[in-house]
PDB file of C-alpha atoms and ligand atoms in Angstrom:
ATOM      1  CA  MET A  76      29.858 -75.435  67.472  1.00 85.00           C
ATOM      2  CA  SER A  77      28.710 -74.486  64.146  1.00 95.00           C
ATOM      3  CA  ILE A  78      28.063 -70.736  64.423  1.00 98.00           C
ATOM      4  CA  GLU A  79      29.667 -68.379  66.950  1.00 98.00           C
ATOM      5  CA  VAL A  80      28.602 -64.697  66.672  1.00 98.00           C
ATOM      6  CA  LYS A  81      29.995 -62.219  69.181  1.00 98.00           C
ATOM      7  CA  ASP A  82      29.294 -58.717  69.690  1.00 98.00           C
ATOM      8  CA  LEU A  83      27.921 -58.109  66.245  1.00 98.00           C
ATOM      9  CA  SER A  84      26.741 -54.512  65.427  1.00 98.00           C
ATOM     10  CA  TYR A  85      25.584 -53.121  62.086  1.00 98.00           C
ATOM     11  CA  VAL A  86      24.626 -49.867  60.816  1.00 98.00           C
ATOM     12  CA  TYR A  87      23.014 -49.258  57.391  1.00 98.00           C
ATOM     13  CA  SER A  88      24.357 -46.121  55.552  1.00 96.00           C
ATOM     14  CA  PRO A  89      26.733 -45.230  58.393  1.00 96.00           C
ATOM     15  CA  GLY A  90      27.886 -41.794  58.483  1.00 94.00           C
ATOM     16  CA  THR A  91      24.963 -40.350  56.491  1.00 96.00           C
ATOM     17  CA  PRO A  92      21.751 -38.688  57.527  1.00 96.00           C
ATOM     18  CA  TYR A  93      20.099 -42.080  56.859  1.00 95.00           C
ATOM     19  CA  ALA A  94      22.166 -44.023  59.243  1.00 97.00           C
ATOM     20  CA  ALA A  95      20.118 -46.728  60.914  1.00 97.00           C
ATOM     21  CA  THR A  96      21.406 -49.059  63.539  1.00 98.00           C
ATOM     22  CA  ALA A  97      19.997 -52.588  62.720  1.00 98.00           C
ATOM     23  CA  LEU A  98      22.161 -54.752  65.145  1.00 98.00           C
ATOM     24  CA  ASP A  99      23.350 -53.645  68.488  1.00 98.00           C
ATOM     25  CA  HIS A 100      25.963 -56.041  70.174  1.00 98.00           C
ATOM     26  CA  VAL A 101      24.407 -59.266  69.380  1.00 98.00           C
ATOM     27  CA  ASP A 102      25.776 -62.634  70.606  1.00 98.00           C
ATOM     28  CA  LEU A 103      24.572 -66.070  69.483  1.00 98.00           C
ATOM     29  CA  THR A 104      26.037 -69.545  69.623  1.00 98.00           C
ATOM     30  CA  VAL A 105      24.548 -72.391  67.470  1.00 98.00           C
ATOM     31  CA  SER A 106      25.517 -76.029  67.802  1.00 98.00           C
ATOM     32  CA  GLU A 107      25.297 -78.624  65.180  1.00 97.00           C
ATOM     33  CA  GLY A 108      21.801 -80.283  65.288  1.00 98.00           C
ATOM     34  CA  ASP A 109      20.058 -77.091  66.703  1.00 98.00           C
ATOM     35  CA  PHE A 110      16.795 -75.959  65.161  1.00 98.00           C
ATOM     36  CA  VAL A 111      16.826 -72.414  65.909  1.00 98.00           C
ATOM     37  CA  GLY A 112      13.734 -70.033  65.798  1.00 98.00           C
ATOM     38  CA  ILE A 113      14.474 -66.339  65.275  1.00 98.00           C
ATOM     39  CA  ILE A 114      11.495 -64.273  66.419  1.00 98.00           C
ATOM     40  CA  GLY A 115      10.827 -60.487  66.915  1.00 98.00           C
ATOM     41  CA  LYS A 116       8.721 -57.744  65.531  1.00 97.00           C
ATOM     42  CA  THR A 117       9.206 -56.233  61.941  1.00 97.00           C
ATOM     43  CA  GLY A 118      12.434 -54.145  61.880  1.00 97.00           C
ATOM     44  CA  SER A 119      13.968 -55.801  65.012  1.00 98.00           C
ATOM     45  CA  GLY A 120      16.995 -56.921  62.934  1.00 98.00           C
ATOM     46  CA  LYS A 121      16.266 -60.546  62.062  1.00 98.00           C
ATOM     47  CA  SER A 122      16.938 -60.385  58.415  1.00 98.00           C
ATOM     48  CA  THR A 123      20.062 -58.239  58.927  1.00 98.00           C
ATOM     49  CA  PHE A 124      21.396 -60.850  61.389  1.00 98.00           C
ATOM     50  CA  ILE A 125      20.961 -63.876  59.303  1.00 98.00           C
ATOM     51  CA  GLN A 126      22.380 -62.227  56.077  1.00 98.00           C
ATOM     52  CA  HIS A 127      25.665 -61.847  57.938  1.00 98.00           C
ATOM     53  CA  LEU A 128      25.895 -65.573  58.308  1.00 98.00           C
ATOM     54  CA  ASN A 129      26.676 -66.187  54.698  1.00 95.00           C
ATOM     55  CA  ALA A 130      28.251 -62.866  54.068  1.00 96.00           C
ATOM     56  CA  LEU A 131      25.578 -61.337  52.163  1.00 96.00           C
ATOM     57  CA  ILE A 132      26.182 -58.398  54.374  1.00 97.00           C
ATOM     58  CA  ARG A 133      29.711 -57.742  55.279  1.00 94.00           C
ATOM     59  CA  LEU A 134      30.861 -57.582  58.856  1.00 96.00           C
ATOM     60  CA  GLN A 135      31.195 -54.061  60.286  1.00 97.00           C
ATOM     61  CA  SER A 136      32.019 -54.768  63.996  1.00 97.00           C
ATOM     62  CA  GLY A 137      32.037 -57.851  66.077  1.00 98.00           C
ATOM     63  CA  SER A 138      33.030 -61.405  64.900  1.00 98.00           C
ATOM     64  CA  ILE A 139      31.454 -64.334  63.328  1.00 98.00           C
ATOM     65  CA  LYS A 140      32.789 -67.907  62.898  1.00 98.00           C
ATOM     66  CA  VAL A 141      31.042 -70.569  60.920  1.00 98.00           C
ATOM     67  CA  TYR A 142      32.733 -73.785  61.649  1.00 97.00           C
ATOM     68  CA  ASP A 143      36.440 -72.874  60.985  1.00 96.00           C
ATOM     69  CA  ILE A 144      35.560 -70.042  58.607  1.00 98.00           C
ATOM     70  CA  ASP A 145      36.475 -66.803  60.399  1.00 98.00           C
ATOM     71  CA  LEU A 146      34.649 -63.808  58.708  1.00 98.00           C
ATOM     72  CA  THR A 147      36.795 -61.368  60.622  1.00 97.00           C
ATOM     73  CA  GLU A 148      39.616 -62.305  58.262  1.00 96.00           C
ATOM     74  CA  LYS A 149      40.402 -60.027  55.451  1.00 92.00           C
ATOM     75  CA  LYS A 150      39.528 -62.662  52.797  1.00 95.00           C
ATOM     76  CA  PRO A 151      37.336 -65.264  54.105  1.00 96.00           C
ATOM     77  CA  ASP A 152      36.763 -68.261  52.034  1.00 95.00           C
ATOM     78  CA  LEU A 153      33.245 -67.192  50.713  1.00 94.00           C
ATOM     79  CA  LYS A 154      32.919 -70.048  48.365  1.00 91.00           C
ATOM     80  CA  ARG A 155      33.240 -72.639  51.032  1.00 94.00           C
ATOM     81  CA  LEU A 156      30.987 -70.507  53.362  1.00 96.00           C
ATOM     82  CA  ARG A 157      28.192 -70.311  50.827  1.00 93.00           C
ATOM     83  CA  GLY A 158      28.608 -74.021  50.378  1.00 93.00           C
ATOM     84  CA  THR A 159      28.153 -74.532  53.993  1.00 97.00           C
ATOM     85  CA  VAL A 160      25.408 -72.044  54.698  1.00 98.00           C
ATOM     86  CA  GLY A 161      22.313 -72.314  52.612  1.00 97.00           C
ATOM     87  CA  MET A 162      20.179 -69.321  52.537  1.00 97.00           C
ATOM     88  CA  VAL A 163      16.562 -69.232  51.543  1.00 97.00           C
ATOM     89  CA  MET A 164      15.658 -65.465  51.488  1.00 96.00           C
ATOM     90  CA  GLN A 165      12.124 -64.096  51.775  1.00 95.00           C
ATOM     91  CA  TYR A 166       9.892 -64.818  48.841  1.00 94.00           C
ATOM     92  CA  PRO A 167      12.759 -66.820  47.258  1.00 94.00           C
ATOM     93  CA  GLU A 168      10.651 -67.496  44.236  1.00 93.00           C
ATOM     94  CA  TYR A 169      11.127 -63.906  43.051  1.00 92.00           C
ATOM     95  CA  GLN A 170      14.745 -64.903  42.495  1.00 90.00           C
ATOM     96  CA  LEU A 171      14.032 -67.685  40.020  1.00 93.00           C
ATOM     97  CA  PHE A 172      15.383 -66.598  36.706  1.00 91.00           C
ATOM     98  CA  ASP A 173      16.549 -69.486  34.292  1.00 93.00           C
ATOM     99  CA  GLU A 174      14.336 -70.959  31.552  1.00 94.00           C
ATOM    100  CA  THR A 175      13.906 -74.439  33.075  1.00 97.00           C
ATOM    101  CA  VAL A 176      13.628 -75.711  36.511  1.00 97.00           C
ATOM    102  CA  GLU A 177      16.702 -77.973  36.045  1.00 97.00           C
ATOM    103  CA  LYS A 178      18.895 -74.925  35.005  1.00 96.00           C
ATOM    104  CA  ASP A 179      17.692 -72.972  37.817  1.00 96.00           C
ATOM    105  CA  VAL A 180      18.291 -75.514  40.511  1.00 97.00           C
ATOM    106  CA  SER A 181      21.901 -76.092  38.962  1.00 96.00           C
ATOM    107  CA  TYR A 182      23.023 -72.606  39.395  1.00 94.00           C
ATOM    108  CA  GLY A 183      24.188 -72.972  43.074  1.00 91.00           C
ATOM    109  CA  PRO A 184      25.979 -76.376  42.472  1.00 92.00           C
ATOM    110  CA  LYS A 185      27.626 -75.023  39.332  1.00 92.00           C
ATOM    111  CA  ASN A 186      29.218 -72.187  41.281  1.00 88.00           C
ATOM    112  CA  LEU A 187      30.643 -74.827  43.688  1.00 86.00           C
ATOM    113  CA  GLY A 188      32.782 -76.208  40.689  1.00 84.00           C
ATOM    114  CA  LEU A 189      31.348 -79.662  40.767  1.00 89.00           C
ATOM    115  CA  SER A 190      31.481 -82.188  37.901  1.00 93.00           C
ATOM    116  CA  GLU A 191      28.497 -82.310  35.426  1.00 94.00           C
ATOM    117  CA  GLU A 192      27.548 -85.672  36.759  1.00 95.00           C
ATOM    118  CA  GLU A 193      27.701 -84.620  40.369  1.00 95.00           C
ATOM    119  CA  ILE A 194      25.610 -81.611  39.536  1.00 96.00           C
ATOM    120  CA  LYS A 195      22.903 -83.611  37.895  1.00 96.00           C
ATOM    121  CA  GLY A 196      22.616 -86.043  40.696  1.00 96.00           C
ATOM    122  CA  ARG A 197      22.313 -83.336  43.245  1.00 95.00           C
ATOM    123  CA  VAL A 198      19.789 -81.413  41.221  1.00 97.00           C
ATOM    124  CA  ARG A 199      17.637 -84.481  40.803  1.00 96.00           C
ATOM    125  CA  GLU A 200      17.879 -85.350  44.433  1.00 95.00           C
ATOM    126  CA  ALA A 201      17.092 -81.853  45.568  1.00 95.00           C
ATOM    127  CA  ILE A 202      13.932 -81.650  43.366  1.00 96.00           C
ATOM    128  CA  ASN A 203      12.759 -84.893  44.673  1.00 94.00           C
ATOM    129  CA  LEU A 204      13.507 -83.911  48.275  1.00 92.00           C
ATOM    130  CA  VAL A 205      11.293 -80.773  48.014  1.00 93.00           C
ATOM    131  CA  GLY A 206       8.518 -83.058  46.969  1.00 92.00           C
ATOM    132  CA  LEU A 207       8.381 -82.322  43.141  1.00 95.00           C
ATOM    133  CA  ASP A 208       8.851 -85.015  40.520  1.00 96.00           C
ATOM    134  CA  TYR A 209      12.194 -84.494  38.640  1.00 96.00           C
ATOM    135  CA  GLU A 210      11.253 -86.000  35.413  1.00 96.00           C
ATOM    136  CA  ASP A 211       7.940 -84.069  35.412  1.00 96.00           C
ATOM    137  CA  VAL A 212       9.290 -80.555  36.296  1.00 96.00           C
ATOM    138  CA  ARG A 213      12.940 -80.533  34.985  1.00 96.00           C
ATOM    139  CA  ASP A 214      12.211 -79.013  31.599  1.00 97.00           C
ATOM    140  CA  ARG A 215       9.504 -76.647  32.540  1.00 97.00           C
ATOM    141  CA  SER A 216       9.758 -73.061  33.111  1.00 96.00           C
ATOM    142  CA  PRO A 217       9.769 -72.146  36.718  1.00 95.00           C
ATOM    143  CA  PHE A 218       7.396 -69.416  35.945  1.00 93.00           C
ATOM    144  CA  GLU A 219       4.489 -71.584  34.885  1.00 94.00           C
ATOM    145  CA  LEU A 220       4.463 -73.403  38.189  1.00 94.00           C
ATOM    146  CA  SER A 221       2.218 -72.551  41.130  1.00 89.00           C
ATOM    147  CA  GLY A 222       3.218 -70.314  43.986  1.00 87.00           C
ATOM    148  CA  GLY A 223       4.001 -73.124  46.355  1.00 88.00           C
ATOM    149  CA  GLN A 224       5.878 -75.158  43.729  1.00 92.00           C
ATOM    150  CA  LYS A 225       7.942 -72.098  42.782  1.00 94.00           C
ATOM    151  CA  ARG A 226       8.975 -71.756  46.475  1.00 94.00           C
ATOM    152  CA  ARG A 227       9.933 -75.509  46.390  1.00 95.00           C
ATOM    153  CA  VAL A 228      12.111 -75.000  43.335  1.00 96.00           C
ATOM    154  CA  ALA A 229      13.794 -72.077  45.017  1.00 96.00           C
ATOM    155  CA  ILE A 230      14.397 -74.019  48.128  1.00 96.00           C
ATOM    156  CA  ALA A 231      15.588 -76.958  45.952  1.00 96.00           C
ATOM    157  CA  GLY A 232      18.313 -74.572  44.391  1.00 96.00           C
ATOM    158  CA  VAL A 233      19.659 -73.969  48.022  1.00 96.00           C
ATOM    159  CA  ILE A 234      19.723 -77.526  49.210  1.00 95.00           C
ATOM    160  CA  ALA A 235      21.401 -78.821  45.940  1.00 95.00           C
ATOM    161  CA  MET A 236      24.540 -77.288  47.473  1.00 94.00           C
ATOM    162  CA  ARG A 237      24.079 -79.598  50.497  1.00 93.00           C
ATOM    163  CA  PRO A 238      24.485 -76.933  53.034  1.00 96.00           C
ATOM    164  CA  ARG A 239      25.223 -78.350  56.578  1.00 97.00           C
ATOM    165  CA  ILE A 240      23.477 -75.178  57.777  1.00 98.00           C
ATOM    166  CA  LEU A 241      20.139 -74.242  56.408  1.00 98.00           C
ATOM    167  CA  ILE A 242      18.786 -70.734  57.080  1.00 98.00           C
ATOM    168  CA  LEU A 243      15.208 -69.681  55.918  1.00 98.00           C
ATOM    169  CA  ASP A 244      13.768 -66.215  56.277  1.00 98.00           C
ATOM    170  CA  GLU A 245      10.055 -66.355  56.780  1.00 97.00           C
ATOM    171  CA  PRO A 246       9.562 -69.497  54.477  1.00 96.00           C
ATOM    172  CA  THR A 247       5.974 -69.783  54.934  1.00 94.00           C
ATOM    173  CA  ALA A 248       5.057 -65.994  54.401  1.00 94.00           C
ATOM    174  CA  GLY A 249       2.312 -65.501  51.917  1.00 91.00           C
ATOM    175  CA  LEU A 250       1.281 -69.308  51.714  1.00 90.00           C
ATOM    176  CA  ASP A 251      -2.092 -70.624  52.474  1.00 90.00           C
ATOM    177  CA  PRO A 252      -2.500 -72.952  55.421  1.00 91.00           C
ATOM    178  CA  ARG A 253      -1.804 -76.089  53.325  1.00 89.00           C
ATOM    179  CA  GLY A 254       1.217 -74.608  51.754  1.00 89.00           C
ATOM    180  CA  LYS A 255       2.443 -73.565  55.191  1.00 92.00           C
ATOM    181  CA  LYS A 256       2.127 -77.054  56.524  1.00 93.00           C
ATOM    182  CA  GLU A 257       3.867 -78.552  53.589  1.00 91.00           C
ATOM    183  CA  ILE A 258       6.778 -76.124  53.642  1.00 94.00           C
ATOM    184  CA  LEU A 259       7.228 -76.827  57.418  1.00 95.00           C
ATOM    185  CA  ALA A 260       7.069 -80.574  56.887  1.00 95.00           C
ATOM    186  CA  LEU A 261       9.711 -80.163  54.145  1.00 94.00           C
ATOM    187  CA  VAL A 262      12.139 -78.068  56.455  1.00 96.00           C
ATOM    188  CA  LYS A 263      11.856 -80.860  59.124  1.00 96.00           C
ATOM    189  CA  ARG A 264      12.666 -83.398  56.548  1.00 94.00           C
ATOM    190  CA  LEU A 265      15.586 -81.627  55.275  1.00 94.00           C
ATOM    191  CA  LYS A 266      16.864 -81.208  58.862  1.00 96.00           C
ATOM    192  CA  GLU A 267      16.713 -84.910  59.276  1.00 95.00           C
ATOM    193  CA  THR A 268      18.275 -85.916  55.866  1.00 91.00           C
ATOM    194  CA  SER A 269      20.536 -83.260  54.613  1.00 90.00           C
ATOM    195  CA  SER A 270      21.147 -80.013  56.682  1.00 95.00           C
ATOM    196  CA  PRO A 271      21.423 -81.022  60.416  1.00 97.00           C
ATOM    197  CA  THR A 272      21.425 -77.409  61.628  1.00 98.00           C
ATOM    198  CA  VAL A 273      18.434 -75.169  60.725  1.00 98.00           C
ATOM    199  CA  ILE A 274      17.680 -71.621  61.540  1.00 98.00           C
ATOM    200  CA  ILE A 275      14.311 -70.167  60.668  1.00 98.00           C
ATOM    201  CA  ILE A 276      12.855 -66.721  61.111  1.00 98.00           C
ATOM    202  CA  SER A 277       9.164 -66.997  61.583  1.00 98.00           C
ATOM    203  CA  HIS A 278       6.039 -64.887  62.932  1.00 97.00           C
ATOM    204  CA  ASP A 279       4.248 -68.150  63.315  1.00 96.00           C
ATOM    205  CA  MET A 280       4.597 -68.873  66.989  1.00 97.00           C
ATOM    206  CA  ASP A 281       2.900 -72.211  66.790  1.00 97.00           C
ATOM    207  CA  ALA A 282       5.371 -73.411  64.187  1.00 97.00           C
ATOM    208  CA  VAL A 283       8.259 -72.261  66.288  1.00 98.00           C
ATOM    209  CA  ALA A 284       6.910 -73.953  69.440  1.00 98.00           C
ATOM    210  CA  GLU A 285       6.304 -77.152  67.511  1.00 97.00           C
ATOM    211  CA  ASN A 286       9.752 -77.365  65.738  1.00 97.00           C
ATOM    212  CA  CYS A 287      12.459 -75.361  67.371  1.00 98.00           C
ATOM    213  CA  ASP A 288      14.525 -76.385  70.321  1.00 97.00           C
ATOM    214  CA  LYS A 289      16.081 -73.037  70.750  1.00 98.00           C
ATOM    215  CA  VAL A 290      14.498 -69.503  70.346  1.00 98.00           C
ATOM    216  CA  ALA A 291      16.224 -66.136  69.975  1.00 98.00           C
ATOM    217  CA  LEU A 292      13.960 -63.192  70.507  1.00 98.00           C
ATOM    218  CA  PHE A 293      15.158 -59.986  68.821  1.00 98.00           C
ATOM    219  CA  SER A 294      14.014 -56.420  69.672  1.00 97.00           C
ATOM    220  CA  GLY A 295      15.366 -53.228  68.643  1.00 97.00           C
ATOM    221  CA  GLY A 296      18.491 -54.731  67.115  1.00 98.00           C
ATOM    222  CA  LYS A 297      19.395 -56.742  70.313  1.00 98.00           C
ATOM    223  CA  ILE A 298      18.849 -60.383  71.238  1.00 98.00           C
ATOM    224  CA  GLU A 299      16.669 -60.043  74.231  1.00 98.00           C
ATOM    225  CA  LYS A 300      16.888 -63.589  75.196  1.00 98.00           C
ATOM    226  CA  VAL A 301      17.829 -67.039  73.912  1.00 98.00           C
ATOM    227  CA  GLY A 302      16.285 -70.110  75.499  1.00 98.00           C
ATOM    228  CA  ALA A 303      14.210 -73.266  75.041  1.00 98.00           C
ATOM    229  CA  PRO A 304      10.627 -72.400  73.785  1.00 98.00           C
ATOM    230  CA  ARG A 305       9.174 -72.758  77.258  1.00 97.00           C
ATOM    231  CA  GLU A 306      11.742 -70.337  78.650  1.00 98.00           C
ATOM    232  CA  ILE A 307      10.707 -67.752  76.061  1.00 98.00           C
ATOM    233  CA  PHE A 308       6.950 -68.132  75.763  1.00 98.00           C
ATOM    234  CA  TYR A 309       6.306 -68.266  79.511  1.00 97.00           C
ATOM    235  CA  ASP A 310       8.350 -65.160  80.203  1.00 98.00           C
ATOM    236  CA  ASP A 311       5.375 -62.751  80.372  1.00 96.00           C
ATOM    237  CA  GLU A 312       7.498 -59.641  81.202  1.00 97.00           C
ATOM    238  CA  LEU A 313       9.718 -60.275  78.117  1.00 97.00           C
ATOM    239  CA  LEU A 314       6.968 -60.855  75.674  1.00 96.00           C
ATOM    240  CA  LEU A 315       5.225 -57.743  76.860  1.00 95.00           C
ATOM    241  CA  ARG A 316       8.294 -55.679  76.445  1.00 95.00           C
ATOM    242  CA  ALA A 317       9.017 -57.144  72.981  1.00 95.00           C
ATOM    243  CA  GLU A 318       5.257 -57.009  72.052  1.00 95.00           C
ATOM    244  CA  MET A 319       5.243 -60.722  71.020  1.00 97.00           C
ATOM    245  CA  ASP A 320       2.459 -63.085  70.586  1.00 96.00           C
ATOM    246  CA  VAL A 321       2.579 -66.612  72.095  1.00 97.00           C
ATOM    247  CA  PRO A 322       1.730 -70.013  70.646  1.00 98.00           C
ATOM    248  CA  THR A 323      -1.828 -71.136  70.865  1.00 98.00           C
ATOM    249  CA  VAL A 324      -1.067 -73.784  73.584  1.00 98.00           C
ATOM    250  CA  VAL A 325       0.267 -71.114  75.808  1.00 98.00           C
ATOM    251  CA  LYS A 326      -2.735 -68.936  75.281  1.00 97.00           C
ATOM    252  CA  ILE A 327      -5.002 -71.855  76.520  1.00 97.00           C
ATOM    253  CA  VAL A 328      -2.824 -72.608  79.449  1.00 97.00           C
ATOM    254  CA  LYS A 329      -3.064 -68.998  80.440  1.00 96.00           C
ATOM    255  CA  GLU A 330      -6.975 -69.016  79.953  1.00 96.00           C
ATOM    256  CA  MET A 331      -7.073 -72.155  82.079  1.00 96.00           C
ATOM    257  CA  GLU A 332      -5.256 -70.453  84.856  1.00 95.00           C
ATOM    258  CA  LYS A 333      -7.608 -67.509  84.783  1.00 95.00           C
ATOM    259  CA  LYS A 334     -10.430 -70.049  85.404  1.00 96.00           C
ATOM    260  CA  GLY A 335      -8.501 -71.556  88.259  1.00 94.00           C
ATOM    261  CA  VAL A 336      -7.042 -74.695  86.432  1.00 93.00           C
ATOM    262  CA  THR A 337      -3.249 -74.714  87.153  1.00 93.00           C
ATOM    263  CA  LEU A 338      -1.464 -77.502  85.225  1.00 92.00           C
ATOM    264  CA  GLY A 339       1.799 -76.696  86.956  1.00 89.00           C
ATOM    265  CA  GLU A 340       3.768 -77.413  83.848  1.00 93.00           C
ATOM    266  CA  LYS A 341       4.712 -75.305  80.825  1.00 96.00           C
ATOM    267  CA  PRO A 342       3.696 -76.969  77.676  1.00 98.00           C
ATOM    268  CA  VAL A 343       4.392 -75.261  74.355  1.00 98.00           C
ATOM    269  CA  THR A 344       3.562 -77.971  71.779  1.00 98.00           C
ATOM    270  CA  ARG A 345       0.120 -79.724  71.348  1.00 97.00           C
ATOM    271  CA  SER A 346       1.448 -83.102  72.475  1.00 97.00           C
ATOM    272  CA  GLU A 347       3.193 -81.609  75.582  1.00 97.00           C
ATOM    273  CA  PHE A 348      -0.212 -79.873  76.282  1.00 97.00           C
ATOM    274  CA  LEU A 349      -2.216 -83.139  76.023  1.00 97.00           C
ATOM    275  CA  ALA A 350       0.196 -84.906  78.211  1.00 96.00           C
ATOM    276  CA  SER A 351       0.124 -82.209  80.885  1.00 96.00           C
ATOM    277  CA  VAL A 352      -3.672 -82.229  80.973  1.00 95.00           C
ATOM    278  CA  LYS A 353      -3.673 -86.030  81.388  1.00 95.00           C
ATOM    279  CA  ARG A 354      -1.228 -85.799  84.220  1.00 95.00           C
ATOM    280  CA  TRP A 355      -3.323 -83.056  85.788  1.00 94.00           C
ATOM    281  CA  ARG A 356      -6.584 -85.109  85.484  1.00 91.00           C
ATOM    282  CA  ASN A 357      -4.781 -88.176  87.047  1.00 92.00           C
ATOM    283  CA  GLY A 358      -3.068 -86.293  89.556  1.00 81.00           C
TER     284      GLY A 358
HETATM  285  P1  ADP B1478      13.582 -57.683  60.415  1.00 56.78           P
HETATM  286  O1  ADP B1478      14.054 -58.700  59.463  1.00 56.78           O
HETATM  287  O2  ADP B1478      13.427 -58.048  61.826  1.00 56.78           O
HETATM  288  O3  ADP B1478      12.157 -57.131  60.008  1.00 56.78           O
HETATM  289  P2  ADP B1478      15.594 -56.006  59.337  1.00 56.78           P
HETATM  290  O4  ADP B1478      16.857 -56.591  59.592  1.00 56.78           O
HETATM  291  O5  ADP B1478      15.017 -55.994  57.945  1.00 56.78           O
HETATM  292  O6  ADP B1478      14.506 -56.518  60.516  1.00 56.78           O
HETATM  293  O7  ADP B1478      15.792 -54.374  59.538  1.00 56.78           O
HETATM  294  C1  ADP B1478      16.375 -53.920  60.858  1.00 56.78           C
HETATM  295  C2  ADP B1478      16.493 -52.415  60.740  1.00 56.78           C
HETATM  296  O8  ADP B1478      17.229 -52.053  59.757  1.00 56.78           O
HETATM  297  C3  ADP B1478      15.119 -51.618  60.571  1.00 56.78           C
HETATM  298  O9  ADP B1478      15.152 -50.526  61.372  1.00 56.78           O
HETATM  299  C4  ADP B1478      15.122 -51.457  59.035  1.00 56.78           C
HETATM  300  O10 ADP B1478      14.449 -50.282  58.764  1.00 56.78           O
HETATM  301  C5  ADP B1478      16.557 -51.223  58.839  1.00 56.78           C
HETATM  302  N1  ADP B1478      16.986 -51.597  57.459  1.00 56.78           N
HETATM  303  C6  ADP B1478      16.908 -52.950  56.873  1.00 56.78           C
HETATM  304  N2  ADP B1478      17.258 -52.929  55.632  1.00 56.78           N
HETATM  305  C7  ADP B1478      17.794 -51.677  55.352  1.00 56.78           C
HETATM  306  C8  ADP B1478      18.411 -51.208  54.162  1.00 56.78           C
HETATM  307  N3  ADP B1478      18.663 -51.865  53.173  1.00 56.78           N
HETATM  308  N4  ADP B1478      18.748 -49.852  54.317  1.00 56.78           N
HETATM  309  C9  ADP B1478      18.530 -49.159  55.382  1.00 56.78           C
HETATM  310  N5  ADP B1478      17.987 -49.627  56.466  1.00 56.78           N
HETATM  311  C10 ADP B1478      17.488 -50.898  56.455  1.00 56.78           C
HETATM  312 MG1   MG B1479      13.098 -59.478  57.830  1.00 56.78          MG
END
């Protein structure tokens, strides 16, 4: 078990006329190795939820455990928490601040209190891992890089802390199709090499279907359902209620059904779809 959230509720500006309930009795368990997709309409509570997981937002009610770090304790070990949970916020490139890429990426590891040598090694590795050339970019200003490169530098700053859990809030937002593809490939690579557990918030249902093994659907501050992608994306009543789109593959399957072609399977990825069609043709 890497994350265990129980009965989590959260109200912004409680006790004022601006009070807004953002989370309403949410439960979620994440195991090491999971690739979790968090989906839901804007305002459904996704960002508020994940910001609890590294204590960017402090617990109001309910409980959260990240490995053995218990956030209900009076003084949880936030340093260890932030070394464990790497958080890539929305548009993380806006948070770049230092004069060189190397200094910027070093910021997180420095706060972990590592040796100079260890920091240098991690920074070099992180920059190379995100697909940039360390020697080429280390002394450059992050501000002179392209949009996609800036986002990579921001992600490098998080993975240089070697978090066992990596959380990304809409990491492909605002990128062109090629940039999106590259960032998704990077996240997959990071899951395989450095952060075994990944949680991603996304509005891209194709990306969620292709990559995630578990999906949590948020609506109105609640988790409506947690399940494998096929359990979510073929639940018509749920999707209608939460006003959610489905992956392209599911749309095609539904169109085929209307035309009288019933595969009898529930593919969500492209390769599952092709395999289903093959079996249908042979069968
Ligand atoms: P999502 O990430 O799914 O779009 P959020 O977690 O950002 O949802 O927002 C959940 C709810 O909390 C929304 O109703 C939103 O308006 C409200 N909210 C979010 N951030 C704040 C804030 N800083 N102050 C007040 N209300 C907020
Ligand atoms: Mg959000």
